[in-house]
C-alpha positions as a Python dict, from the first residue, in 0.01 Angstrom:
ca = {
    (1, 'M'): (0, 0, 0),
    (2, 'P'): (147, 333, -101),
    (3, 'S'): (-17, 537, 178),
    (4, 'T'): (-141, 482, 529),
    (5, 'P'): (-500, 355, 530),
    (6, 'L'): (-767, 526, 738),
    (7, 'L'): (-861, 194, 900),
    (8, 'S'): (-673, -115, 1006),
    (9, 'I'): (-865, -438, 1052),
    (10, 'G'): (-684, -694, 1264),
    (11, 'L'): (-803, -1050, 1211),
    (12, 'F'): (-659, -1302, 1456),
    (13, 'V'): (-708, -1668, 1376),
    (14, 'Y'): (-620, -2022, 1476),
    (15, 'N'): (-763, -2314, 1276),
    (16, 'G'): (-1035, -2105, 1116),
    (17, 'E'): (-1064, -2303, 794),
    (18, 'P'): (-1441, -2370, 823),
    (19, 'F'): (-1520, -1996, 855),
    (20, 'I'): (-1235, -1785, 720),
    (21, 'R'): (-1348, -1750, 358),
    (22, 'K'): (-1688, -1611, 457),
    (23, 'A'): (-1524, -1366, 701),
    (24, 'L'): (-1267, -1249, 444),
    (25, 'D'): (-1532, -1206, 174),
    (26, 'S'): (-1741, -1003, 418),
    (27, 'L'): (-1451, -771, 504),
    (28, 'L'): (-1302, -734, 158),
    (29, 'G'): (-1645, -672, 6),
    (30, 'Q'): (-1712, -368, 225),
    (31, 'T'): (-1830, -48, 57),
    (32, 'F'): (-1558, 135, 254),
    (33, 'R'): (-1228, 49, 84),
    (34, 'D'): (-955, 253, 259),
    (35, 'F'): (-829, -16, 495),
    (36, 'E'): (-558, -270, 548),
    (37, 'L'): (-646, -620, 662),
    (38, 'I'): (-384, -765, 892),
    (39, 'I'): (-420, -1139, 945),
    (40, 'S'): (-224, -1312, 1219),
    (41, 'D'): (-235, -1689, 1193),
    (42, 'N'): (-133, -1847, 1521),
    (43, 'A'): (34, -2158, 1373),
    (44, 'S'): (-286, -2317, 1247),
    (45, 'T'): (-273, -2687, 1168),
    (46, 'D'): (-548, -2677, 905),
    (47, 'R'): (-561, -2488, 572),
    (48, 'T'): (-616, -2145, 733),
    (49, 'A'): (-278, -2000, 636),
    (50, 'E'): (-306, -2127, 278),
    (51, 'I'): (-651, -1970, 239),
    (52, 'C'): (-534, -1637, 382),
    (53, 'L'): (-232, -1631, 150),
    (54, 'E'): (-465, -1691, -148),
    (55, 'Y'): (-657, -1374, -56),
    (56, 'A'): (-336, -1177, -1),
    (57, 'A'): (-214, -1278, -347),
    (58, 'V'): (-508, -1103, -514),
    (59, 'D'): (-576, -809, -278),
    (60, 'P'): (-291, -575, -179),
    (61, 'R'): (-482, -460, 130),
    (62, 'V'): (-426, -802, 290),
    (63, 'R'): (-111, -877, 491),
    (64, 'V'): (-64, -1222, 643),
    (65, 'Y'): (165, -1298, 936),
    (66, 'Q'): (224, -1655, 1046),
    (67, 'A'): (355, -1762, 1385),
    (68, 'D'): (604, -2049, 1388),
    (69, 'R'): (435, -2193, 1695),
    (70, 'N'): (112, -2130, 1881),
    (71, 'M'): (172, -1829, 2104),
    (72, 'G'): (-170, -1825, 2271),
    (73, 'A'): (-487, -1636, 2193),
    (74, 'G'): (-400, -1321, 2390),
    (75, 'W'): (-71, -1282, 2206),
    (76, 'N'): (-244, -1319, 1870),
    (77, 'V'): (-515, -1065, 1952),
    (78, 'R'): (-254, -810, 2062),
    (79, 'R'): (-30, -882, 1764),
    (80, 'V'): (-275, -756, 1503),
    (81, 'Y'): (-319, -433, 1697),
    (82, 'F'): (54, -366, 1715),
    (83, 'L'): (94, -430, 1339),
    (84, 'A'): (-177, -175, 1252),
    (85, 'T'): (-98, 156, 1083),
    (86, 'G'): (-443, 314, 1035),
    (87, 'K'): (-604, 599, 1224),
    (88, 'Y'): (-887, 368, 1329),
    (89, 'F'): (-873, 2, 1431),
    (90, 'K'): (-1122, -284, 1420),
    (91, 'W'): (-1066, -631, 1558),
    (92, 'A'): (-1212, -923, 1363),
    (93, 'A'): (-1232, -1293, 1433),
    (94, 'C'): (-1230, -1567, 1173),
    (95, 'D'): (-1605, -1621, 1206),
    (96, 'D'): (-1713, -1255, 1199),
    (97, 'V'): (-1941, -1156, 915),
    (98, 'C'): (-2028, -789, 865),
    (99, 'E'): (-2302, -626, 662),
    (100, 'L'): (-2136, -472, 355),
    (101, 'T'): (-2193, -111, 469),
    (102, 'F'): (-2099, -173, 834),
    (103, 'I'): (-1748, -26, 823),
    (104, 'E'): (-1855, 268, 607),
    (105, 'R'): (-2121, 364, 861),
    (106, 'C'): (-1880, 329, 1155),
    (107, 'V'): (-1607, 539, 991),
    (108, 'E'): (-1858, 806, 888),
    (109, 'A'): (-1973, 837, 1250),
    (110, 'L'): (-1616, 859, 1381),
    (111, 'E'): (-1515, 1117, 1121),
    (112, 'R'): (-1827, 1325, 1179),
    (113, 'D'): (-1781, 1358, 1556),
    (114, 'P'): (-1422, 1386, 1686),
    (115, 'E'): (-1544, 1325, 2042),
    (116, 'L'): (-1646, 967, 1955),
    (117, 'V'): (-1398, 699, 2054),
    (118, 'V'): (-1592, 385, 1962),
    (119, 'A'): (-1835, 302, 1683),
}
């Protein structure tokens, strides 16, 4: 990405193969497009990493990080936050599915009122 995105989405995952495609399609299909999607795979033993890398190969907003060994859920959740570069941040899990205008509406609210801290 040539510039810093307005939003960073941090998706933490471990063995999310049954759900990850639906979650990724939901996020990457958002009407709001100015975001990076940071995926941290916590040494999954299924096809999670392979699926995530497929998405990263076709969408430059997607960055995939793979742990060499399982570091625990708390570590993985924090990791995506610390890798983020956007002004705003959203956590996502491998089974989250968002309405296609969800992020657009949240960002609009945050941009409209500088006193808001959560949307």
